[in-house]
């Protein structure tokens, strides 16, 4: 075994370039930076909504935080691959001894990737169950059981894949140390990689479709249902990433030049994790837009009219009636008297309801009463329904 020789025999007429092989490291730096930035922004938005606006932390927040830590473990491995061997470098331009650290960081990336996605998807589904499946009614529809099934698959497959990655060679160091391979026992990991990619794609499709029927049965306007459906439909981005990752996994497994086909696999896996952080932050964004006033500013910038029940004021609610000769106030209360305060509606207290998708399902709090008020003006009866 010549450790200073090429890791793969070059094609006829090609001389290996170990010192400065052609690469596309700038593309890798851009992809890694974009994924890190988007994921961090999504985490900060969720933290702001949870800690500052709602002032509560739940189990899904802990799962998301753990996933973010493991996400940086995966990005660290991708960053180390920039130096050795580099991105989009042919394997014959890499010394065999340099494949030892390369294989090690590929192994590290695979382990962290296999932890991040189950954590994120379990966090997403746990939160959605709280929104769409209120307590006491959770076992009544397919949504709850669908979420339970996906959570079970993600948890069990995640544990199984991490164990498989760590047991692919005995002794353990032979996973990355090629000098130990002749005396070690290893199995082909390609089938595990295909199984992992397939499970993630199927899970992403299930997460995309599960909430749609529940959303379209909500008691809200058609436009609001469309908006909520669109927000949760952004999970299609994760499906695209998972499908592309499955395709490049199949290509990578069939290629002899594994170093060359590795970058697309790493990029799509990073994009898939980034989509997970984006989706887990979506339910918090409407609340942030409303509570900070950013939503109204965006609507005004787009030329859309805005209205809010929380802007209800006494002056806006007070109705001035023409005091004609035959006009009378209901109950005989004259304008300008202290008793006229009866007609002044108190401003509504800030509602606890929110545009946030965190509270789409509410429990019945009591009996709703409708009051009919009859007002006589200039001999004409008018009925008002508040």
PDB file of C-alpha atoms in Angstrom, residues 116-376:
ATOM      1  CA  UNK A 116     -30.165  16.477  13.089  1.00  0.00           C
ATOM      2  CA  UNK A 117     -33.038  15.469  10.821  1.00  0.00           C
ATOM      3  CA  UNK A 118     -34.870  13.185  13.293  1.00  0.00           C
ATOM      4  CA  UNK A 119     -34.577  15.846  16.013  1.00  0.00           C
ATOM      5  CA  UNK A 120     -35.986  18.542  13.736  1.00  0.00           C
ATOM      6  CA  UNK A 121     -38.811  16.439  12.346  1.00  0.00           C
ATOM      7  CA  UNK A 122     -39.879  15.218  15.763  1.00  0.00           C
ATOM      8  CA  UNK A 123     -39.850  18.836  17.005  1.00  0.00           C
ATOM      9  CA  UNK A 124     -41.950  19.940  14.020  1.00  0.00           C
ATOM     10  CA  UNK A 125     -44.540  17.205  14.478  1.00  0.00           C
ATOM     11  CA  UNK A 126     -44.800  17.617  18.262  1.00  0.00           C
ATOM     12  CA  UNK A 127     -45.541  21.314  17.784  1.00  0.00           C
ATOM     13  CA  UNK A 128     -48.037  20.657  15.009  1.00  0.00           C
ATOM     14  CA  UNK A 129     -49.868  18.147  17.182  1.00  0.00           C
ATOM     15  CA  UNK A 130     -50.355  20.879  19.780  1.00  0.00           C
ATOM     16  CA  UNK A 131     -51.780  23.178  17.102  1.00  0.00           C
ATOM     17  CA  UNK A 132     -53.987  20.825  15.101  1.00  0.00           C
ATOM     18  CA  UNK A 133     -54.839  18.064  17.583  1.00  0.00           C
ATOM     19  CA  UNK A 134     -56.089  19.525  20.897  1.00  0.00           C
ATOM     20  CA  UNK A 135     -56.153  17.362  23.987  1.00  0.00           C
ATOM     21  CA  UNK A 136     -59.215  15.211  24.288  1.00  0.00           C
ATOM     22  CA  UNK A 137     -59.614  14.891  20.509  1.00  0.00           C
ATOM     23  CA  UNK A 138     -56.188  13.667  19.432  1.00  0.00           C
ATOM     24  CA  UNK A 139     -57.163  10.112  18.578  1.00  0.00           C
ATOM     25  CA  UNK A 140     -60.156  11.116  16.456  1.00  0.00           C
ATOM     26  CA  UNK A 141     -58.437  11.844  13.147  1.00  0.00           C
ATOM     27  CA  UNK A 142     -55.719  10.580  10.883  1.00  0.00           C
ATOM     28  CA  UNK A 143     -53.507  13.612  11.572  1.00  0.00           C
ATOM     29  CA  UNK A 144     -52.568  12.577  15.105  1.00  0.00           C
ATOM     30  CA  UNK A 145     -51.835   8.978  14.173  1.00  0.00           C
ATOM     31  CA  UNK A 146     -49.930  10.059  11.090  1.00  0.00           C
ATOM     32  CA  UNK A 147     -47.705  12.272  13.222  1.00  0.00           C
ATOM     33  CA  UNK A 148     -47.171   9.465  15.720  1.00  0.00           C
ATOM     34  CA  UNK A 149     -46.174   7.098  12.909  1.00  0.00           C
ATOM     35  CA  UNK A 150     -43.667   9.551  11.402  1.00  0.00           C
ATOM     36  CA  UNK A 151     -42.206  10.332  14.834  1.00  0.00           C
ATOM     37  CA  UNK A 152     -41.779   6.612  15.515  1.00  0.00           C
ATOM     38  CA  UNK A 153     -40.096   6.034  12.142  1.00  0.00           C
ATOM     39  CA  UNK A 154     -37.769   9.008  12.598  1.00  0.00           C
ATOM     40  CA  UNK A 155     -36.765   8.040  16.129  1.00  0.00           C
ATOM     41  CA  UNK A 156     -36.155   4.358  15.432  1.00  0.00           C
ATOM     42  CA  UNK A 157     -34.472   4.828  12.049  1.00  0.00           C
ATOM     43  CA  UNK A 158     -32.293   7.635  13.398  1.00  0.00           C
ATOM     44  CA  UNK A 159     -30.976   5.455  16.201  1.00  0.00           C
ATOM     45  CA  UNK A 160     -30.523   2.470  13.873  1.00  0.00           C
ATOM     46  CA  UNK A 161     -28.618   4.485  11.251  1.00  0.00           C
ATOM     47  CA  UNK A 162     -26.272   6.070  13.799  1.00  0.00           C
ATOM     48  CA  UNK A 163     -25.521   2.626  15.225  1.00  0.00           C
ATOM     49  CA  UNK A 164     -24.933   1.239  11.722  1.00  0.00           C
ATOM     50  CA  UNK A 165     -22.541   4.063  10.883  1.00  0.00           C
ATOM     51  CA  UNK A 166     -20.498   3.349  13.981  1.00  0.00           C
ATOM     52  CA  UNK A 167     -20.488  -0.421  13.481  1.00  0.00           C
ATOM     53  CA  UNK A 168     -19.685  -0.486   9.767  1.00  0.00           C
ATOM     54  CA  UNK A 169     -16.152  -1.606  10.609  1.00  0.00           C
ATOM     55  CA  UNK A 170     -14.630  -3.574  13.460  1.00  0.00           C
ATOM     56  CA  UNK A 171     -12.407  -2.261  14.925  1.00  0.00           C
ATOM     57  CA  UNK A 172     -14.065   1.159  14.934  1.00  0.00           C
ATOM     58  CA  UNK A 173     -10.960   3.061  13.759  1.00  0.00           C
ATOM     59  CA  UNK A 174     -10.983   1.089  10.524  1.00  0.00           C
ATOM     60  CA  UNK A 175     -13.962   3.190   9.411  1.00  0.00           C
ATOM     61  CA  UNK A 176     -11.552   5.967   8.417  1.00  0.00           C
ATOM     62  CA  UNK A 177      -8.077   4.438   8.826  1.00  0.00           C
ATOM     63  CA  UNK A 178      -7.482   2.678   5.530  1.00  0.00           C
ATOM     64  CA  UNK A 179      -4.328   1.010   6.824  1.00  0.00           C
ATOM     65  CA  UNK A 180      -6.465  -1.128   9.146  1.00  0.00           C
ATOM     66  CA  UNK A 181      -8.876  -2.288   6.447  1.00  0.00           C
ATOM     67  CA  UNK A 182      -6.952  -5.442   5.430  1.00  0.00           C
ATOM     68  CA  UNK A 183      -7.292  -6.866   8.949  1.00  0.00           C
ATOM     69  CA  UNK A 184     -10.760  -5.499   9.783  1.00  0.00           C
ATOM     70  CA  UNK A 185     -14.326  -6.574   9.126  1.00  0.00           C
ATOM     71  CA  UNK A 186     -16.504  -4.023   7.280  1.00  0.00           C
ATOM     72  CA  UNK A 187     -19.819  -4.039   5.436  1.00  0.00           C
ATOM     73  CA  UNK A 188     -20.962  -1.942   2.480  1.00  0.00           C
ATOM     74  CA  UNK A 189     -22.665   1.207   3.743  1.00  0.00           C
ATOM     75  CA  UNK A 190     -24.314   2.170   0.456  1.00  0.00           C
ATOM     76  CA  UNK A 191     -27.572   0.358   1.229  1.00  0.00           C
ATOM     77  CA  UNK A 192     -27.811   2.157   4.570  1.00  0.00           C
ATOM     78  CA  UNK A 193     -27.300   5.490   2.807  1.00  0.00           C
ATOM     79  CA  UNK A 194     -30.066   4.744   0.312  1.00  0.00           C
ATOM     80  CA  UNK A 195     -32.394   3.636   3.116  1.00  0.00           C
ATOM     81  CA  UNK A 196     -31.669   6.828   5.053  1.00  0.00           C
ATOM     82  CA  UNK A 197     -32.347   9.066   2.041  1.00  0.00           C
ATOM     83  CA  UNK A 198     -35.564   7.181   1.214  1.00  0.00           C
ATOM     84  CA  UNK A 199     -36.879   7.407   4.777  1.00  0.00           C
ATOM     85  CA  UNK A 200     -36.232  11.146   4.891  1.00  0.00           C
ATOM     86  CA  UNK A 201     -37.962  11.742   1.559  1.00  0.00           C
ATOM     87  CA  UNK A 202     -41.048   9.738   2.554  1.00  0.00           C
ATOM     88  CA  UNK A 203     -41.161  11.514   5.919  1.00  0.00           C
ATOM     89  CA  UNK A 204     -40.924  14.918   4.227  1.00  0.00           C
ATOM     90  CA  UNK A 205     -43.829  14.055   1.938  1.00  0.00           C
ATOM     91  CA  UNK A 206     -45.899  12.932   4.929  1.00  0.00           C
ATOM     92  CA  UNK A 207     -45.095  16.128   6.840  1.00  0.00           C
ATOM     93  CA  UNK A 208     -46.095  18.161   3.777  1.00  0.00           C
ATOM     94  CA  UNK A 209     -49.471  16.447   3.331  1.00  0.00           C
ATOM     95  CA  UNK A 210     -50.567  15.709   6.900  1.00  0.00           C
ATOM     96  CA  UNK A 211     -51.756  19.199   7.954  1.00  0.00           C
ATOM     97  CA  UNK A 212     -53.488  20.179   4.703  1.00  0.00           C
ATOM     98  CA  UNK A 213     -56.898  18.591   5.340  1.00  0.00           C
ATOM     99  CA  UNK A 214     -56.915  19.899   8.909  1.00  0.00           C
ATOM    100  CA  UNK A 215     -56.076  23.415   7.681  1.00  0.00           C
ATOM    101  CA  UNK A 216     -58.908  23.461   5.143  1.00  0.00           C
ATOM    102  CA  UNK A 217     -61.402  22.432   7.823  1.00  0.00           C
ATOM    103  CA  UNK A 218     -60.501  25.306  10.145  1.00  0.00           C
ATOM    104  CA  UNK A 219     -63.236  27.843  10.912  1.00  0.00           C
ATOM    105  CA  UNK A 220     -61.659  30.864   9.292  1.00  0.00           C
ATOM    106  CA  UNK A 221     -61.982  32.773   6.049  1.00  0.00           C
ATOM    107  CA  UNK A 222     -60.947  31.208   2.757  1.00  0.00           C
ATOM    108  CA  UNK A 223     -58.075  33.675   2.386  1.00  0.00           C
ATOM    109  CA  UNK A 224     -56.702  32.853   5.837  1.00  0.00           C
ATOM    110  CA  UNK A 225     -56.924  29.136   5.152  1.00  0.00           C
ATOM    111  CA  UNK A 226     -55.072  29.690   1.899  1.00  0.00           C
ATOM    112  CA  UNK A 227     -52.366  31.644   3.723  1.00  0.00           C
ATOM    113  CA  UNK A 228     -51.926  28.993   6.414  1.00  0.00           C
ATOM    114  CA  UNK A 229     -51.898  26.248   3.781  1.00  0.00           C
ATOM    115  CA  UNK A 230     -49.210  28.107   1.844  1.00  0.00           C
ATOM    116  CA  UNK A 231     -47.058  28.546   4.953  1.00  0.00           C
ATOM    117  CA  UNK A 232     -47.185  24.865   5.810  1.00  0.00           C
ATOM    118  CA  UNK A 233     -46.807  23.984   2.132  1.00  0.00           C
ATOM    119  CA  UNK A 234     -43.311  25.445   2.176  1.00  0.00           C
ATOM    120  CA  UNK A 235     -42.288  22.004   3.379  1.00  0.00           C
ATOM    121  CA  UNK A 236     -42.114  21.255  -0.336  1.00  0.00           C
ATOM    122  CA  UNK A 237     -38.612  22.757  -0.211  1.00  0.00           C
ATOM    123  CA  UNK A 238     -37.528  19.958   2.108  1.00  0.00           C
ATOM    124  CA  UNK A 239     -39.068  17.384  -0.247  1.00  0.00           C
ATOM    125  CA  UNK A 240     -37.078  18.777  -3.177  1.00  0.00           C
ATOM    126  CA  UNK A 241     -33.857  18.694  -1.159  1.00  0.00           C
ATOM    127  CA  UNK A 242     -34.524  15.139   0.030  1.00  0.00           C
ATOM    128  CA  UNK A 243     -35.313  13.947  -3.508  1.00  0.00           C
ATOM    129  CA  UNK A 244     -32.130  15.502  -4.881  1.00  0.00           C
ATOM    130  CA  UNK A 245     -30.142  14.024  -2.026  1.00  0.00           C
ATOM    131  CA  UNK A 246     -31.527  10.557  -2.825  1.00  0.00           C
ATOM    132  CA  UNK A 247     -30.603  10.972  -6.499  1.00  0.00           C
ATOM    133  CA  UNK A 248     -27.008  12.032  -5.780  1.00  0.00           C
ATOM    134  CA  UNK A 249     -26.702   9.234  -3.203  1.00  0.00           C
ATOM    135  CA  UNK A 250     -27.468   6.694  -5.915  1.00  0.00           C
ATOM    136  CA  UNK A 251     -24.918   8.335  -8.211  1.00  0.00           C
ATOM    137  CA  UNK A 252     -22.283   8.487  -5.478  1.00  0.00           C
ATOM    138  CA  UNK A 253     -22.637   4.809  -4.670  1.00  0.00           C
ATOM    139  CA  UNK A 254     -22.022   3.774  -8.273  1.00  0.00           C
ATOM    140  CA  UNK A 255     -19.042   6.057  -8.869  1.00  0.00           C
ATOM    141  CA  UNK A 256     -15.436   4.936  -8.554  1.00  0.00           C
ATOM    142  CA  UNK A 257     -14.383   8.587  -8.207  1.00  0.00           C
ATOM    143  CA  UNK A 258     -16.116   9.021  -4.833  1.00  0.00           C
ATOM    144  CA  UNK A 259     -14.277  12.231  -3.918  1.00  0.00           C
ATOM    145  CA  UNK A 260     -15.587  13.925  -7.070  1.00  0.00           C
ATOM    146  CA  UNK A 261     -19.227  12.879  -6.506  1.00  0.00           C
ATOM    147  CA  UNK A 262     -19.192  13.685  -2.779  1.00  0.00           C
ATOM    148  CA  UNK A 263     -19.820  17.501  -2.924  1.00  0.00           C
ATOM    149  CA  UNK A 264     -23.363  17.359  -4.407  1.00  0.00           C
ATOM    150  CA  UNK A 265     -24.304  14.842  -1.726  1.00  0.00           C
ATOM    151  CA  UNK A 266     -22.916  17.083   1.023  1.00  0.00           C
ATOM    152  CA  UNK A 267     -24.591  20.190  -0.412  1.00  0.00           C
ATOM    153  CA  UNK A 268     -28.058  18.658  -0.672  1.00  0.00           C
ATOM    154  CA  UNK A 269     -27.766  17.132   2.791  1.00  0.00           C
ATOM    155  CA  UNK A 270     -26.880  20.571   4.194  1.00  0.00           C
ATOM    156  CA  UNK A 271     -29.797  22.116   2.295  1.00  0.00           C
ATOM    157  CA  UNK A 272     -32.116  19.447   3.702  1.00  0.00           C
ATOM    158  CA  UNK A 273     -31.080  20.287   7.258  1.00  0.00           C
ATOM    159  CA  UNK A 274     -31.469  24.004   6.548  1.00  0.00           C
ATOM    160  CA  UNK A 275     -35.013  23.427   5.279  1.00  0.00           C
ATOM    161  CA  UNK A 276     -35.745  21.675   8.566  1.00  0.00           C
ATOM    162  CA  UNK A 277     -34.748  24.762  10.555  1.00  0.00           C
ATOM    163  CA  UNK A 278     -36.799  26.929   8.198  1.00  0.00           C
ATOM    164  CA  UNK A 279     -39.916  24.802   8.667  1.00  0.00           C
ATOM    165  CA  UNK A 280     -39.562  24.604  12.448  1.00  0.00           C
ATOM    166  CA  UNK A 281     -39.489  28.418  12.601  1.00  0.00           C
ATOM    167  CA  UNK A 282     -42.540  28.988  10.372  1.00  0.00           C
ATOM    168  CA  UNK A 283     -45.254  28.865  13.084  1.00  0.00           C
ATOM    169  CA  UNK A 284     -43.552  31.727  14.946  1.00  0.00           C
ATOM    170  CA  UNK A 285     -43.190  34.129  12.023  1.00  0.00           C
ATOM    171  CA  UNK A 286     -46.846  35.361  11.863  1.00  0.00           C
ATOM    172  CA  UNK A 287     -46.778  36.207  15.566  1.00  0.00           C
ATOM    173  CA  UNK A 288     -43.512  38.116  15.167  1.00  0.00           C
ATOM    174  CA  UNK A 289     -44.933  40.065  12.217  1.00  0.00           C
ATOM    175  CA  UNK A 290     -48.044  40.983  14.173  1.00  0.00           C
ATOM    176  CA  UNK A 291     -46.518  41.818  17.538  1.00  0.00           C
ATOM    177  CA  UNK A 292     -43.696  43.891  16.065  1.00  0.00           C
ATOM    178  CA  UNK A 293     -45.938  45.676  13.574  1.00  0.00           C
ATOM    179  CA  UNK A 294     -43.807  44.453  10.693  1.00  0.00           C
ATOM    180  CA  UNK A 295     -46.793  42.756   9.074  1.00  0.00           C
ATOM    181  CA  UNK A 296     -48.754  46.017   8.847  1.00  0.00           C
ATOM    182  CA  UNK A 297     -45.729  47.838   7.433  1.00  0.00           C
ATOM    183  CA  UNK A 298     -45.294  45.181   4.769  1.00  0.00           C
ATOM    184  CA  UNK A 299     -48.975  45.427   3.823  1.00  0.00           C
ATOM    185  CA  UNK A 300     -48.776  49.204   3.559  1.00  0.00           C
ATOM    186  CA  UNK A 301     -45.637  48.939   1.456  1.00  0.00           C
ATOM    187  CA  UNK A 302     -47.492  46.602  -0.893  1.00  0.00           C
ATOM    188  CA  UNK A 303     -50.487  48.943  -1.035  1.00  0.00           C
ATOM    189  CA  UNK A 304     -52.734  46.621   0.944  1.00  0.00           C
ATOM    190  CA  UNK A 305     -55.253  47.883   3.482  1.00  0.00           C
ATOM    191  CA  UNK A 306     -54.701  46.919   7.078  1.00  0.00           C
ATOM    192  CA  UNK A 307     -57.139  46.693   9.945  1.00  0.00           C
ATOM    193  CA  UNK A 308     -56.771  45.368  13.402  1.00  0.00           C
ATOM    194  CA  UNK A 309     -59.238  44.826  16.190  1.00  0.00           C
ATOM    195  CA  UNK A 310     -56.614  45.907  18.689  1.00  0.00           C
ATOM    196  CA  UNK A 311     -56.685  49.459  17.269  1.00  0.00           C
ATOM    197  CA  UNK A 312     -60.291  49.938  18.339  1.00  0.00           C
ATOM    198  CA  UNK A 313     -60.700  53.225  20.221  1.00  0.00           C
ATOM    199  CA  UNK A 314     -63.628  55.019  21.905  1.00  0.00           C
ATOM    200  CA  UNK A 315     -63.556  57.889  19.424  1.00  0.00           C
ATOM    201  CA  UNK A 316     -63.743  55.509  16.516  1.00  0.00           C
ATOM    202  CA  UNK A 317     -66.613  53.540  18.026  1.00  0.00           C
ATOM    203  CA  UNK A 318     -68.767  56.486  19.047  1.00  0.00           C
ATOM    204  CA  UNK A 319     -71.648  57.145  16.619  1.00  0.00           C
ATOM    205  CA  UNK A 320     -73.063  60.676  16.316  1.00  0.00           C
ATOM    206  CA  UNK A 321     -76.785  60.784  15.599  1.00  0.00           C
ATOM    207  CA  UNK A 322     -78.594  63.692  13.914  1.00  0.00           C
ATOM    208  CA  UNK A 323     -80.627  65.514  16.541  1.00  0.00           C
ATOM    209  CA  UNK A 324     -83.639  66.267  14.419  1.00  0.00           C
ATOM    210  CA  UNK A 325     -86.980  67.369  15.813  1.00  0.00           C
ATOM    211  CA  UNK A 326     -88.313  63.854  15.836  1.00  0.00           C
ATOM    212  CA  UNK A 327     -85.040  62.115  16.637  1.00  0.00           C
ATOM    213  CA  UNK A 328     -84.831  60.502  20.056  1.00  0.00           C
ATOM    214  CA  UNK A 329     -82.152  58.622  21.912  1.00  0.00           C
ATOM    215  CA  UNK A 330     -82.897  55.117  22.995  1.00  0.00           C
ATOM    216  CA  UNK A 331     -83.993  55.157  26.597  1.00  0.00           C
ATOM    217  CA  UNK A 332     -84.504  58.936  26.666  1.00  0.00           C
ATOM    218  CA  UNK A 333     -80.906  59.817  27.514  1.00  0.00           C
ATOM    219  CA  UNK A 334     -80.056  63.302  26.265  1.00  0.00           C
ATOM    220  CA  UNK A 335     -76.808  64.028  24.515  1.00  0.00           C
ATOM    221  CA  UNK A 336     -74.212  65.807  26.560  1.00  0.00           C
ATOM    222  CA  UNK A 337     -75.331  64.348  29.892  1.00  0.00           C
ATOM    223  CA  UNK A 338     -73.244  62.136  32.103  1.00  0.00           C
ATOM    224  CA  UNK A 339     -75.582  59.277  31.392  1.00  0.00           C
ATOM    225  CA  UNK A 340     -74.574  59.465  27.758  1.00  0.00           C
ATOM    226  CA  UNK A 341     -71.464  57.544  28.740  1.00  0.00           C
ATOM    227  CA  UNK A 342     -73.673  54.472  28.391  1.00  0.00           C
ATOM    228  CA  UNK A 343     -73.249  54.799  24.661  1.00  0.00           C
ATOM    229  CA  UNK A 344     -69.476  55.099  24.765  1.00  0.00           C
ATOM    230  CA  UNK A 345     -67.997  51.697  24.153  1.00  0.00           C
ATOM    231  CA  UNK A 346     -64.921  50.882  26.166  1.00  0.00           C
ATOM    232  CA  UNK A 347     -61.866  50.092  24.066  1.00  0.00           C
ATOM    233  CA  UNK A 348     -61.355  46.421  23.558  1.00  0.00           C
ATOM    234  CA  UNK A 349     -58.675  44.914  25.695  1.00  0.00           C
ATOM    235  CA  UNK A 350     -55.739  43.430  23.825  1.00  0.00           C
ATOM    236  CA  UNK A 351     -56.892  40.095  22.616  1.00  0.00           C
ATOM    237  CA  UNK A 352     -54.950  37.017  23.535  1.00  0.00           C
ATOM    238  CA  UNK A 353     -55.612  35.683  20.102  1.00  0.00           C
ATOM    239  CA  UNK A 354     -52.866  35.924  17.575  1.00  0.00           C
ATOM    240  CA  UNK A 355     -52.229  35.493  13.923  1.00  0.00           C
ATOM    241  CA  UNK A 356     -49.550  33.054  14.952  1.00  0.00           C
ATOM    242  CA  UNK A 357     -50.149  29.566  13.661  1.00  0.00           C
ATOM    243  CA  UNK A 358     -49.453  28.306  17.163  1.00  0.00           C
ATOM    244  CA  UNK A 359     -53.109  28.646  18.190  1.00  0.00           C
ATOM    245  CA  UNK A 360     -55.140  27.397  15.282  1.00  0.00           C
ATOM    246  CA  UNK A 361     -57.253  25.099  17.455  1.00  0.00           C
ATOM    247  CA  UNK A 362     -58.993  26.568  20.488  1.00  0.00           C
ATOM    248  CA  UNK A 363     -61.224  24.956  23.077  1.00  0.00           C
ATOM    249  CA  UNK A 364     -64.793  26.160  23.564  1.00  0.00           C
ATOM    250  CA  UNK A 365     -64.686  28.558  26.485  1.00  0.00           C
ATOM    251  CA  UNK A 366     -68.412  29.003  27.104  1.00  0.00           C
ATOM    252  CA  UNK A 367     -71.727  30.191  25.664  1.00  0.00           C
ATOM    253  CA  UNK A 368     -71.801  32.924  23.050  1.00  0.00           C
ATOM    254  CA  UNK A 369     -74.594  35.499  23.467  1.00  0.00           C
ATOM    255  CA  UNK A 370     -75.832  37.776  20.683  1.00  0.00           C
ATOM    256  CA  UNK A 371     -77.388  41.087  21.771  1.00  0.00           C
ATOM    257  CA  UNK A 372     -79.875  42.871  19.531  1.00  0.00           C
ATOM    258  CA  UNK A 373     -80.013  46.667  19.873  1.00  0.00           C
ATOM    259  CA  UNK A 374     -82.909  48.614  18.392  1.00  0.00           C
ATOM    260  CA  UNK A 375     -82.367  52.313  17.621  1.00  0.00           C
ATOM    261  CA  UNK A 376     -85.103  54.673  16.456  1.00  0.00           C
TER     262      UNK A 376
END
